[in-house]
Amino acid sequence: MNRPSGLFTVVSAFAAFGFYIPFLYMKSFDFESFGYMLLLLLLTIAFGIGILVRRVVVKRWISFASLFAVLFFLGISVCMFLSTEHLRPWARWLVASGKYTNLVLRQEPDPQTGLRYVEWDGWGWAGMDTSVDLVYDPTDTLAHEIKYNPQGRFAEVADKTHFVQRLGKGWYSLTLYTDEDL
């Protein structure tokens, strides 16, 4: 891959991640999400118009490297949007872990499970709220126990949990079923 094409690829990858940052703070797929997708569509249309103007005015097509970079940007953007449930907790952990780890560690451990947790994210409307908790498990066995031993020590947590994601040693993101709390 030649130098300009590699540069275009790197720039488009960073642009895709940059455009994804608002999703870290959105609470649900609503007007903001629609606006994001509309922005991507408008940018793509503007790029297409730019290609056509360049062809008509300058009588040259745009390079394949630029076209590849835009397709790469759109591909990354779509993949990130489609995998938001898995990517969002991990990305939020990278951005805001310091603030939340201190908050969680100040909590008293639950007497039955030994877990410390705080509400980390959530979305919903009209009483149908879904919450995501940041959980600290000093034994670092929460995901394994919920998956392979749902009737064990974390049985109550397993009954309420829709999705568990390990963020780091002892740290987990738990997406709870609608209207459930830890």
Tab-separated table of N, CA and C in Angstrom:
chain	number	residue	atom	x	y	z
A	1	MET	N	0.861	-1.171	0.000
A	1	MET	CA	0.000	0.000	0.000
A	1	MET	C	0.904	1.229	0.000
A	2	ASN	N	0.656	2.167	-0.912
A	2	ASN	CA	1.517	3.338	-0.983
A	2	ASN	C	1.202	4.311	0.149
A	3	ARG	N	2.062	5.291	0.314
A	3	ARG	CA	1.981	6.195	1.453
A	3	ARG	C	0.667	6.988	1.528
A	4	PRO	N	0.194	7.659	0.454
A	4	PRO	CA	-1.052	8.420	0.591
A	4	PRO	C	-2.247	7.539	0.917
A	5	SER	N	-2.311	6.362	0.313
A	5	SER	CA	-3.448	5.487	0.571
A	5	SER	C	-3.454	5.031	2.028
A	6	GLY	N	-2.287	4.745	2.591
A	6	GLY	CA	-2.207	4.365	4.002
A	6	GLY	C	-2.607	5.514	4.902
A	7	LEU	N	-2.202	6.733	4.543
A	7	LEU	CA	-2.575	7.905	5.313
A	7	LEU	C	-4.088	8.112	5.275
A	8	PHE	N	-4.692	7.975	4.082
A	8	PHE	CA	-6.144	8.117	3.972
A	8	PHE	C	-6.856	7.083	4.841
A	9	THR	N	-6.346	5.873	4.863
A	9	THR	CA	-6.963	4.813	5.653
A	9	THR	C	-6.888	5.128	7.143
A	10	VAL	N	-5.738	5.567	7.613
A	10	VAL	CA	-5.570	5.901	9.029
A	10	VAL	C	-6.470	7.078	9.408
A	11	VAL	N	-6.502	8.108	8.566
A	11	VAL	CA	-7.344	9.277	8.850
A	11	VAL	C	-8.813	8.877	8.885
A	12	SER	N	-9.246	8.030	7.959
A	12	SER	CA	-10.657	7.637	7.937
A	12	SER	C	-11.006	6.762	9.146
A	13	ALA	N	-10.068	5.929	9.599
A	13	ALA	CA	-10.330	5.123	10.796
A	13	ALA	C	-10.492	6.025	12.018
A	14	PHE	N	-9.610	7.016	12.166
A	14	PHE	CA	-9.738	7.947	13.291
A	14	PHE	C	-11.019	8.771	13.184
A	15	ALA	N	-11.396	9.140	11.965
A	15	ALA	CA	-12.641	9.901	11.775
A	15	ALA	C	-13.837	9.056	12.202
A	16	ALA	N	-13.838	7.778	11.855
A	16	ALA	CA	-14.949	6.904	12.241
A	16	ALA	C	-15.048	6.804	13.756
A	17	PHE	N	-13.916	6.646	14.434
A	17	PHE	CA	-13.938	6.598	15.894
A	17	PHE	C	-14.370	7.947	16.472
A	18	GLY	N	-13.939	9.038	15.853
A	18	GLY	CA	-14.345	10.361	16.308
A	18	GLY	C	-15.845	10.564	16.198
A	19	PHE	N	-16.434	10.107	15.104
A	19	PHE	CA	-17.875	10.233	14.941
A	19	PHE	C	-18.629	9.303	15.874
A	20	TYR	N	-17.978	8.281	16.383
A	20	TYR	CA	-18.639	7.345	17.291
A	20	TYR	C	-18.709	7.872	18.724
A	21	ILE	N	-17.864	8.797	19.089
A	21	ILE	CA	-17.797	9.292	20.473
A	21	ILE	C	-19.156	9.726	21.022
A	22	PRO	N	-20.016	10.413	20.251
A	22	PRO	CA	-21.325	10.772	20.832
A	22	PRO	C	-22.141	9.559	21.294
A	23	PHE	N	-21.963	8.403	20.675
A	23	PHE	CA	-22.709	7.224	21.087
A	23	PHE	C	-22.329	6.758	22.489
A	24	LEU	N	-21.184	7.160	22.978
A	24	LEU	CA	-20.785	6.777	24.326
A	24	LEU	C	-21.670	7.436	25.372
A	25	TYR	N	-22.270	8.547	25.012
A	25	TYR	CA	-23.037	9.314	25.981
A	25	TYR	C	-24.527	9.367	25.682
A	26	MET	N	-24.956	8.806	24.571
A	26	MET	CA	-26.383	8.762	24.270
A	26	MET	C	-27.051	7.716	25.136
A	27	LYS	N	-28.253	7.973	25.544
A	27	LYS	CA	-28.969	7.045	26.402
A	27	LYS	C	-29.797	6.043	25.620
A	28	SER	N	-30.159	6.354	24.379
A	28	SER	CA	-30.982	5.419	23.620
A	28	SER	C	-30.895	5.752	22.142
A	29	PHE	N	-31.466	4.873	21.341
A	29	PHE	CA	-31.536	5.125	19.913
A	29	PHE	C	-32.748	6.009	19.673
A	30	ASP	N	-32.517	7.290	19.528
A	30	ASP	CA	-33.610	8.218	19.345
A	30	ASP	C	-33.181	9.301	18.368
A	31	PHE	N	-33.587	10.515	18.605
A	31	PHE	CA	-33.295	11.610	17.692
A	31	PHE	C	-31.797	11.783	17.490
A	32	GLU	N	-31.006	11.646	18.557
A	32	GLU	CA	-29.558	11.798	18.435
A	32	GLU	C	-28.966	10.743	17.509
A	33	SER	N	-29.424	9.520	17.634
A	33	SER	CA	-28.935	8.446	16.771
A	33	SER	C	-29.337	8.696	15.325
A	34	PHE	N	-30.574	9.123	15.134
A	34	PHE	CA	-31.044	9.442	13.791
A	34	PHE	C	-30.199	10.574	13.209
A	35	GLY	N	-29.895	11.582	14.028
A	35	GLY	CA	-29.063	12.692	13.576
A	35	GLY	C	-27.672	12.234	13.169
A	36	TYR	N	-27.110	11.309	13.931
A	36	TYR	CA	-25.797	10.767	13.603
A	36	TYR	C	-25.822	10.064	12.253
A	37	MET	N	-26.826	9.221	12.052
A	37	MET	CA	-26.914	8.491	10.785
A	37	MET	C	-27.172	9.458	9.627
A	38	LEU	N	-27.970	10.487	9.861
A	38	LEU	CA	-28.231	11.494	8.836
A	38	LEU	C	-26.944	12.244	8.494
A	39	LEU	N	-26.146	12.565	9.505
A	39	LEU	CA	-24.870	13.230	9.276
A	39	LEU	C	-23.951	12.366	8.416
A	40	LEU	N	-23.870	11.081	8.720
A	40	LEU	CA	-23.055	10.184	7.897
A	40	LEU	C	-23.545	10.159	6.459
A	41	LEU	N	-24.851	10.084	6.275
A	41	LEU	CA	-25.426	10.069	4.930
A	41	LEU	C	-25.113	11.367	4.196
A	42	LEU	N	-25.268	12.508	4.869
A	42	LEU	CA	-24.988	13.800	4.231
A	42	LEU	C	-23.515	13.946	3.872
A	43	LEU	N	-22.633	13.472	4.739
A	43	LEU	CA	-21.200	13.523	4.425
A	43	LEU	C	-20.864	12.652	3.219
A	44	THR	N	-21.491	11.507	3.131
A	44	THR	CA	-21.260	10.623	1.984
A	44	THR	C	-21.782	11.260	0.695
A	45	ILE	N	-22.964	11.870	0.767
A	45	ILE	CA	-23.515	12.552	-0.413
A	45	ILE	C	-22.618	13.718	-0.818
A	46	ALA	N	-22.137	14.487	0.171
A	46	ALA	CA	-21.239	15.604	-0.126
A	46	ALA	C	-19.957	15.109	-0.786
A	47	PHE	N	-19.432	13.990	-0.319
A	47	PHE	CA	-18.233	13.426	-0.935
A	47	PHE	C	-18.521	12.998	-2.371
A	48	GLY	N	-19.675	12.375	-2.592
A	48	GLY	CA	-20.058	11.975	-3.946
A	48	GLY	C	-20.209	13.161	-4.874
A	49	ILE	N	-20.816	14.236	-4.381
A	49	ILE	CA	-20.952	15.455	-5.191
A	49	ILE	C	-19.566	16.030	-5.490
A	50	GLY	N	-18.682	15.989	-4.494
A	50	GLY	CA	-17.307	16.451	-4.715
A	50	GLY	C	-16.602	15.655	-5.797
A	51	ILE	N	-16.813	14.346	-5.820
A	51	ILE	CA	-16.210	13.511	-6.862
A	51	ILE	C	-16.749	13.913	-8.230
A	52	LEU	N	-18.068	14.116	-8.329
A	52	LEU	CA	-18.667	14.495	-9.610
A	52	LEU	C	-18.209	15.880	-10.066
A	53	VAL	N	-18.132	16.834	-9.149
A	53	VAL	CA	-17.666	18.174	-9.507
A	53	VAL	C	-16.229	18.119	-9.992
A	54	ARG	N	-15.425	17.361	-9.305
A	54	ARG	CA	-14.023	17.221	-9.742
A	54	ARG	C	-13.949	16.609	-11.130
A	55	ARG	N	-14.800	15.639	-11.404
A	55	ARG	CA	-14.805	14.992	-12.720
A	55	ARG	C	-15.232	15.977	-13.803
A	56	VAL	N	-16.252	16.790	-13.535
A	56	VAL	CA	-16.770	17.719	-14.541
A	56	VAL	C	-15.840	18.916	-14.720
A	57	VAL	N	-15.359	19.503	-13.631
A	57	VAL	CA	-14.556	20.720	-13.713
A	57	VAL	C	-13.110	20.419	-14.073
A	58	VAL	N	-12.489	19.494	-13.395
A	58	VAL	CA	-11.068	19.207	-13.591
A	58	VAL	C	-10.846	18.117	-14.633
A	59	LYS	N	-11.876	17.401	-14.974
A	59	LYS	CA	-11.823	16.288	-15.935
A	59	LYS	C	-10.952	15.138	-15.445
A	60	ARG	N	-10.948	14.954	-14.112
A	60	ARG	CA	-10.213	13.825	-13.524
A	60	ARG	C	-11.080	13.179	-12.460
A	61	TRP	N	-10.995	11.873	-12.372
A	61	TRP	CA	-11.663	11.159	-11.294
A	61	TRP	C	-10.799	11.246	-10.051
A	62	ILE	N	-11.402	11.074	-8.926
A	62	ILE	CA	-10.673	11.045	-7.664
A	62	ILE	C	-9.864	9.745	-7.595
A	63	SER	N	-8.790	9.746	-6.831
A	63	SER	CA	-7.949	8.560	-6.754
A	63	SER	C	-8.672	7.421	-6.039
A	64	PHE	N	-8.243	6.225	-6.339
A	64	PHE	CA	-8.830	5.064	-5.681
A	64	PHE	C	-8.509	5.053	-4.186
A	65	ALA	N	-7.374	5.630	-3.808
A	65	ALA	CA	-7.016	5.672	-2.396
A	65	ALA	C	-8.049	6.477	-1.600
A	66	SER	N	-8.468	7.609	-2.122
A	66	SER	CA	-9.475	8.421	-1.434
A	66	SER	C	-10.806	7.693	-1.365
A	67	LEU	N	-11.182	7.063	-2.452
A	67	LEU	CA	-12.431	6.313	-2.481
A	67	LEU	C	-12.388	5.144	-1.491
A	68	PHE	N	-11.248	4.460	-1.457
A	68	PHE	CA	-11.075	3.370	-0.504
A	68	PHE	C	-11.187	3.880	0.931
A	69	ALA	N	-10.586	5.054	1.212
A	69	ALA	CA	-10.629	5.615	2.564
A	69	ALA	C	-12.059	5.939	2.984
A	70	VAL	N	-12.857	6.483	2.071
A	70	VAL	CA	-14.245	6.799	2.409
A	70	VAL	C	-15.036	5.519	2.648
A	71	LEU	N	-14.837	4.515	1.807
A	71	LEU	CA	-15.523	3.237	2.007
A	71	LEU	C	-15.088	2.591	3.324
A	72	PHE	N	-13.824	2.713	3.648
A	72	PHE	CA	-13.306	2.190	4.908
A	72	PHE	C	-13.953	2.912	6.087
A	73	PHE	N	-14.062	4.245	5.996
A	73	PHE	CA	-14.716	5.045	7.031
A	73	PHE	C	-16.162	4.611	7.221
A	74	LEU	N	-16.884	4.468	6.128
A	74	LEU	CA	-18.285	4.057	6.226
A	74	LEU	C	-18.407	2.642	6.784
A	75	GLY	N	-17.522	1.752	6.358
A	75	GLY	CA	-17.547	0.380	6.864
A	75	GLY	C	-17.310	0.318	8.366
A	76	ILE	N	-16.300	1.042	8.831
A	76	ILE	CA	-16.019	1.070	10.269
A	76	ILE	C	-17.187	1.685	11.018
A	77	SER	N	-17.753	2.775	10.479
A	77	SER	CA	-18.875	3.437	11.149
A	77	SER	C	-20.067	2.507	11.289
A	78	VAL	N	-20.398	1.791	10.239
A	78	VAL	CA	-21.542	0.880	10.278
A	78	VAL	C	-21.276	-0.265	11.252
A	79	CYS	N	-20.076	-0.836	11.213
A	79	CYS	CA	-19.744	-1.928	12.140
A	79	CYS	C	-19.810	-1.463	13.593
A	80	MET	N	-19.302	-0.265	13.860
A	80	MET	CA	-19.352	0.253	15.222
A	80	MET	C	-20.785	0.507	15.651
A	81	PHE	N	-21.606	1.015	14.745
A	81	PHE	CA	-22.999	1.283	15.074
A	81	PHE	C	-23.748	-0.018	15.353
A	82	LEU	N	-23.488	-1.042	14.554
A	82	LEU	CA	-24.190	-2.312	14.723
A	82	LEU	C	-23.748	-3.069	15.972
A	83	SER	N	-22.523	-2.845	16.421
A	83	SER	CA	-22.034	-3.567	17.598
A	83	SER	C	-21.995	-2.669	18.831
A	84	THR	N	-22.889	-1.702	18.891
A	84	THR	CA	-22.907	-0.751	19.996
A	84	THR	C	-23.049	-1.439	21.349
A	85	GLU	N	-23.881	-2.466	21.458
A	85	GLU	CA	-24.092	-3.125	22.758
A	85	GLU	C	-22.789	-3.686	23.321
A	86	HIS	N	-21.922	-4.189	22.457
A	86	HIS	CA	-20.655	-4.767	22.910
A	86	HIS	C	-19.549	-3.713	23.009
A	87	LEU	N	-19.566	-2.754	22.103
A	87	LEU	CA	-18.489	-1.776	22.032
A	87	LEU	C	-18.651	-0.631	23.023
A	88	ARG	N	-19.880	-0.215	23.253
A	88	ARG	CA	-20.124	0.950	24.101
A	88	ARG	C	-19.578	0.790	25.521
A	89	PRO	N	-19.826	-0.320	26.233
A	89	PRO	CA	-19.252	-0.436	27.589
A	89	PRO	C	-17.719	-0.397	27.580
A	90	TRP	N	-17.121	-1.050	26.625
A	90	TRP	CA	-15.658	-1.070	26.541
A	90	TRP	C	-15.118	0.335	26.261
A	91	ALA	N	-15.755	1.050	25.324
A	91	ALA	CA	-15.300	2.401	24.988
A	91	ALA	C	-15.519	3.356	26.160
A	92	ARG	N	-16.664	3.241	26.840
A	92	ARG	CA	-16.909	4.084	28.022
A	92	ARG	C	-15.874	3.788	29.109
A	93	TRP	N	-15.489	2.523	29.228
A	93	TRP	CA	-14.488	2.139	30.222
A	93	TRP	C	-13.168	2.843	29.912
A	94	LEU	N	-12.801	2.898	28.648
A	94	LEU	CA	-11.556	3.582	28.282
A	94	LEU	C	-11.623	5.075	28.579
A	95	VAL	N	-12.779	5.679	28.380
A	95	VAL	CA	-12.923	7.123	28.537
A	95	VAL	C	-13.124	7.536	29.996
A	96	ALA	N	-13.953	6.794	30.739
A	96	ALA	CA	-14.376	7.279	32.054
A	96	ALA	C	-14.109	6.316	33.204
A	97	SER	N	-13.183	5.389	33.039
A	97	SER	CA	-12.983	4.390	34.093
A	97	SER	C	-12.479	4.988	35.400
A	98	GLY	N	-11.629	5.989	35.338
A	98	GLY	CA	-11.074	6.570	36.566
A	98	GLY	C	-12.147	7.128	37.482
A	99	LYS	N	-13.061	7.872	36.918
A	99	LYS	CA	-14.143	8.481	37.704
A	99	LYS	C	-15.026	7.408	38.330
A	100	TYR	N	-15.388	6.399	37.542
A	100	TYR	CA	-16.331	5.391	38.028
A	100	TYR	C	-15.684	4.377	38.963
A	101	THR	N	-14.421	4.049	38.772
A	101	THR	CA	-13.792	3.101	39.693
A	101	THR	C	-13.738	3.670	41.104
A	102	ASN	N	-13.417	4.951	41.215
A	102	ASN	CA	-13.410	5.576	42.542
A	102	ASN	C	-14.796	5.562	43.170
A	103	LEU	N	-15.814	5.828	42.364
A	103	LEU	CA	-17.188	5.838	42.861
A	103	LEU	C	-17.616	4.450	43.346
A	104	VAL	N	-17.256	3.423	42.584
A	104	VAL	CA	-17.627	2.056	42.952
A	104	VAL	C	-16.876	1.600	44.195
A	105	LEU	N	-15.602	1.890	44.268
A	105	LEU	CA	-14.800	1.422	45.397
A	105	LEU	C	-15.184	2.094	46.711
A	106	ARG	N	-15.856	3.254	46.653
A	106	ARG	CA	-16.355	3.896	47.874
A	106	ARG	C	-17.628	3.234	48.393
A	107	GLN	N	-18.289	2.413	47.580
A	107	GLN	CA	-19.521	1.734	48.001
A	107	GLN	C	-19.181	0.598	48.968
A	108	GLU	N	-20.115	0.297	49.823
A	108	GLU	CA	-19.969	-0.866	50.700
A	108	GLU	C	-20.285	-2.122	49.887
A	109	PRO	N	-19.534	-3.210	50.067
A	109	PRO	CA	-19.845	-4.441	49.337
A	109	PRO	C	-21.196	-5.012	49.764
A	110	ASP	N	-21.872	-5.622	48.823
A	110	ASP	CA	-23.134	-6.302	49.117
A	110	ASP	C	-22.823	-7.452	50.073
A	111	PRO	N	-23.577	-7.598	51.167
A	111	PRO	CA	-23.260	-8.632	52.157
A	111	PRO	C	-23.361	-10.057	51.609
A	112	GLN	N	-24.267	-10.318	50.686
A	112	GLN	CA	-24.426	-11.671	50.162
A	112	GLN	C	-23.420	-12.010	49.072
A	113	THR	N	-23.197	-11.080	48.157
A	113	THR	CA	-22.358	-11.396	46.990
A	113	THR	C	-20.949	-10.850	47.090
A	114	GLY	N	-20.744	-9.828	47.900
A	114	GLY	CA	-19.430	-9.207	47.996
A	114	GLY	C	-19.142	-8.251	46.851
A	115	LEU	N	-20.149	-7.968	46.034
A	115	LEU	CA	-19.971	-7.083	44.881
A	115	LEU	C	-20.167	-5.629	45.277
A	116	ARG	N	-19.442	-4.771	44.611
A	116	ARG	CA	-19.653	-3.330	44.718
A	116	ARG	C	-20.114	-2.878	43.338
A	117	TYR	N	-21.086	-1.992	43.284
A	117	TYR	CA	-21.601	-1.591	41.979
A	117	TYR	C	-22.242	-0.210	42.050
A	118	VAL	N	-22.380	0.380	40.874
A	118	VAL	CA	-23.032	1.666	40.726
A	118	VAL	C	-23.687	1.689	39.343
A	119	GLU	N	-24.806	2.407	39.220
A	119	GLU	CA	-25.430	2.519	37.898
A	119	GLU	C	-24.495	3.309	37.000
A	120	TRP	N	-24.259	2.769	35.825
A	120	TRP	CA	-23.239	3.302	34.933
A	120	TRP	C	-23.841	3.882	33.667
A	121	ASP	N	-24.934	3.315	33.239
A	121	ASP	CA	-25.559	3.729	31.985
A	121	ASP	C	-27.018	3.297	32.047
A	122	GLY	N	-27.812	3.754	31.137
A	122	GLY	CA	-29.202	3.338	31.104
A	122	GLY	C	-29.968	4.043	30.014
A	123	TRP	N	-31.097	3.486	29.690
A	123	TRP	CA	-31.967	4.072	28.680
A	123	TRP	C	-33.369	3.544	28.886
A	124	GLY	N	-34.300	4.173	28.261
A	124	GLY	CA	-35.682	3.725	28.363
A	124	GLY	C	-36.645	4.883	28.326
A	125	TRP	N	-37.925	4.536	28.371
A	125	TRP	CA	-38.963	5.544	28.292
A	125	TRP	C	-40.242	4.961	28.850
A	126	ALA	N	-41.041	5.779	29.472
A	126	ALA	CA	-42.363	5.417	29.985
A	126	ALA	C	-42.320	4.225	30.935
A	127	GLY	N	-41.377	4.251	31.854
A	127	GLY	CA	-41.303	3.192	32.855
A	127	GLY	C	-40.671	1.901	32.385
A	128	MET	N	-40.192	1.868	31.180
A	128	MET	CA	-39.537	0.666	30.643
A	128	MET	C	-38.032	0.936	30.573
A	129	ASP	N	-37.414	1.057	31.719
A	129	ASP	CA	-36.015	1.456	31.791
A	129	ASP	C	-35.086	0.253	31.853
A	130	THR	N	-34.018	0.348	31.092
A	130	THR	CA	-32.953	-0.643	31.129
A	130	THR	C	-31.743	0.046	31.739
A	131	SER	N	-31.091	-0.613	32.664
A	131	SER	CA	-29.918	-0.008	33.289
A	131	SER	C	-28.702	-0.904	33.109
A	132	VAL	N	-27.549	-0.250	33.133
A	132	VAL	CA	-26.268	-0.938	33.045
A	132	VAL	C	-25.488	-0.546	34.287
A	133	ASP	N	-25.006	-1.528	35.013
A	133	ASP	CA	-24.250	-1.269	36.230
A	133	ASP	C	-22.783	-1.617	36.013
A	134	LEU	N	-21.929	-0.805	36.597
A	134	LEU	CA	-20.507	-1.114	36.648
A	134	LEU	C	-20.288	-1.852	37.949
A	135	VAL	N	-19.735	-3.050	37.862
A	135	VAL	CA	-19.620	-3.931	39.023
A	135	VAL	C	-18.158	-4.287	39.256
A	136	TYR	N	-17.764	-4.242	40.522
A	136	TYR	CA	-16.436	-4.702	40.901
A	136	TYR	C	-16.580	-5.995	41.695
A	137	ASP	N	-15.943	-7.045	41.192
A	137	ASP	CA	-15.929	-8.347	41.863
A	137	ASP	C	-14.481	-8.671	42.196
A	138	PRO	N	-14.083	-8.568	43.459
A	138	PRO	CA	-12.679	-8.809	43.809
A	138	PRO	C	-12.208	-10.225	43.480
A	139	THR	N	-13.137	-11.185	43.403
A	139	THR	CA	-12.742	-12.552	43.062
A	139	THR	C	-12.572	-12.745	41.562
A	140	ASP	N	-13.049	-11.793	40.761
A	140	ASP	CA	-12.939	-11.811	39.297
A	140	ASP	C	-13.556	-13.067	38.681
A	141	THR	N	-14.691	-13.507	39.218
A	141	THR	CA	-15.346	-14.716	38.706
A	141	THR	C	-16.784	-14.475	38.261
A	142	LEU	N	-17.221	-13.223	38.256
A	142	LEU	CA	-18.630	-12.915	38.008
A	142	LEU	C	-19.129	-13.450	36.665
A	143	ALA	N	-18.446	-13.160	35.574
A	143	ALA	CA	-18.913	-13.604	34.253
A	143	ALA	C	-18.944	-15.120	34.163
A	144	HIS	N	-17.934	-15.776	34.681
A	144	HIS	CA	-17.874	-17.236	34.648
A	144	HIS	C	-19.016	-17.840	35.458
A	145	GLU	N	-19.246	-17.308	36.644
A	145	GLU	CA	-20.315	-17.828	37.517
A	145	GLU	C	-21.690	-17.632	36.895
A	146	ILE	N	-21.940	-16.459	36.304
A	146	ILE	CA	-23.251	-16.202	35.699
A	146	ILE	C	-23.484	-17.122	34.512
A	147	LYS	N	-22.430	-17.356	33.743
A	147	LYS	CA	-22.593	-18.194	32.540
A	147	LYS	C	-22.671	-19.683	32.877
A	148	TYR	N	-21.799	-20.169	33.753
A	148	TYR	CA	-21.691	-21.612	33.971
A	148	TYR	C	-22.334	-22.110	35.266
A	149	ASN	N	-22.624	-21.218	36.188
A	149	ASN	CA	-23.227	-21.636	37.447
A	149	ASN	C	-24.288	-20.608	37.872
A	150	PRO	N	-25.359	-20.466	37.064
A	150	PRO	CA	-26.336	-19.415	37.343
A	150	PRO	C	-27.113	-19.608	38.645
A	151	GLN	N	-27.039	-20.770	39.262
A	151	GLN	CA	-27.734	-21.005	40.534
A	151	GLN	C	-26.793	-20.890	41.719
A	152	GLY	N	-25.553	-20.476	41.474
A	152	GLY	CA	-24.559	-20.409	42.542
A	152	GLY	C	-24.614	-19.118	43.332
A	153	ARG	N	-23.453	-18.642	43.694
A	153	ARG	CA	-23.305	-17.481	44.563
A	153	ARG	C	-23.983	-16.228	44.001
A	154	PHE	N	-23.959	-16.071	42.691
A	154	PHE	CA	-24.529	-14.880	42.057
A	154	PHE	C	-25.874	-15.183	41.404
A	155	ALA	N	-26.656	-16.079	41.981
A	155	ALA	CA	-27.936	-16.494	41.389
A	155	ALA	C	-28.892	-15.317	41.209
A	156	GLU	N	-28.992	-14.472	42.209
A	156	GLU	CA	-29.895	-13.320	42.113
A	156	GLU	C	-29.439	-12.355	41.020
A	157	VAL	N	-28.138	-12.151	40.914
A	157	VAL	CA	-27.590	-11.285	39.869
A	157	VAL	C	-27.813	-11.918	38.495
A	158	ALA	N	-27.616	-13.223	38.388
A	158	ALA	CA	-27.783	-13.921	37.107
A	158	ALA	C	-29.219	-13.827	36.600
A	159	ASP	N	-30.193	-13.871	37.505
A	159	ASP	CA	-31.600	-13.781	37.099
A	159	ASP	C	-31.947	-12.421	36.516
A	160	LYS	N	-31.249	-11.381	36.918
A	160	LYS	CA	-31.562	-10.027	36.475
A	160	LYS	C	-30.723	-9.572	35.284
A	161	THR	N	-29.682	-10.327	34.948
A	161	THR	CA	-28.693	-9.874	33.975
A	161	THR	C	-28.980	-10.389	32.572
A	162	HIS	N	-28.981	-9.462	31.641
A	162	HIS	CA	-29.168	-9.784	30.224
A	162	HIS	C	-27.819	-10.001	29.535
A	163	PHE	N	-26.823	-9.182	29.869
A	163	PHE	CA	-25.538	-9.220	29.177
A	163	PHE	C	-24.433	-8.836	30.154
A	164	VAL	N	-23.358	-9.623	30.193
A	164	VAL	CA	-22.203	-9.356	31.045
A	164	VAL	C	-20.990	-9.152	30.158
A	165	GLN	N	-20.237	-8.117	30.457
A	165	GLN	CA	-19.006	-7.879	29.705
A	165	GLN	C	-17.881	-7.586	30.683
A	166	ARG	N	-16.792	-8.328	30.554
A	166	ARG	CA	-15.634	-8.103	31.418
A	166	ARG	C	-14.838	-6.938	30.853
A	167	LEU	N	-14.576	-5.938	31.687
A	167	LEU	CA	-13.874	-4.738	31.242
A	167	LEU	C	-12.403	-4.739	31.650
A	168	GLY	N	-12.111	-5.418	32.710
A	168	GLY	CA	-10.749	-5.480	33.229
A	168	GLY	C	-10.741	-6.434	34.400
A	169	LYS	N	-9.587	-6.610	35.014
A	169	LYS	CA	-9.487	-7.544	36.128
A	169	LYS	C	-10.420	-7.115	37.256
A	170	GLY	N	-11.486	-7.891	37.455
A	170	GLY	CA	-12.443	-7.636	38.511
A	170	GLY	C	-13.560	-6.666	38.147
A	171	TRP	N	-13.515	-6.056	36.980
A	171	TRP	CA	-14.494	-5.047	36.581
A	171	TRP	C	-15.396	-5.574	35.478
A	172	TYR	N	-16.703	-5.366	35.648
A	172	TYR	CA	-17.700	-5.885	34.709
A	172	TYR	C	-18.774	-4.834	34.431
A	173	SER	N	-19.307	-4.930	33.248
A	173	SER	CA	-20.483	-4.153	32.869
A	173	SER	C	-21.645	-5.141	32.788
A	174	LEU	N	-22.701	-4.888	33.564
A	174	LEU	CA	-23.872	-5.767	33.572
A	174	LEU	C	-25.067	-5.014	33.010
A	175	THR	N	-25.567	-5.460	31.878
A	175	THR	CA	-26.790	-4.904	31.327
A	175	THR	C	-27.928	-5.726	31.915
A	176	LEU	N	-28.798	-5.054	32.629
A	176	LEU	CA	-29.875	-5.737	33.321
A	176	LEU	C	-31.123	-5.763	32.435
A	177	TYR	N	-31.980	-6.735	32.703
A	177	TYR	CA	-33.255	-6.764	32.007
A	177	TYR	C	-34.053	-5.509	32.355
A	178	THR	N	-34.989	-5.142	31.515
A	178	THR	CA	-35.806	-3.959	31.718
A	178	THR	C	-36.463	-3.984	33.093
A	179	ASP	N	-36.385	-2.846	33.769
A	179	ASP	CA	-36.975	-2.626	35.097
A	179	ASP	C	-36.363	-3.486	36.199
A	180	GLU	N	-35.141	-3.920	36.050
A	180	GLU	CA	-34.440	-4.665	37.098
A	180	GLU	C	-33.342	-3.786	37.680
A	181	ASP	N	-33.060	-3.951	38.940
A	181	ASP	CA	-31.956	-3.290	39.628
A	181	ASP	C	-31.187	-4.327	40.419
A	182	LEU	N	-29.891	-4.104	40.590
A	182	LEU	CA	-29.079	-5.023	41.411
A	182	LEU	C	-29.393	-4.850	42.871
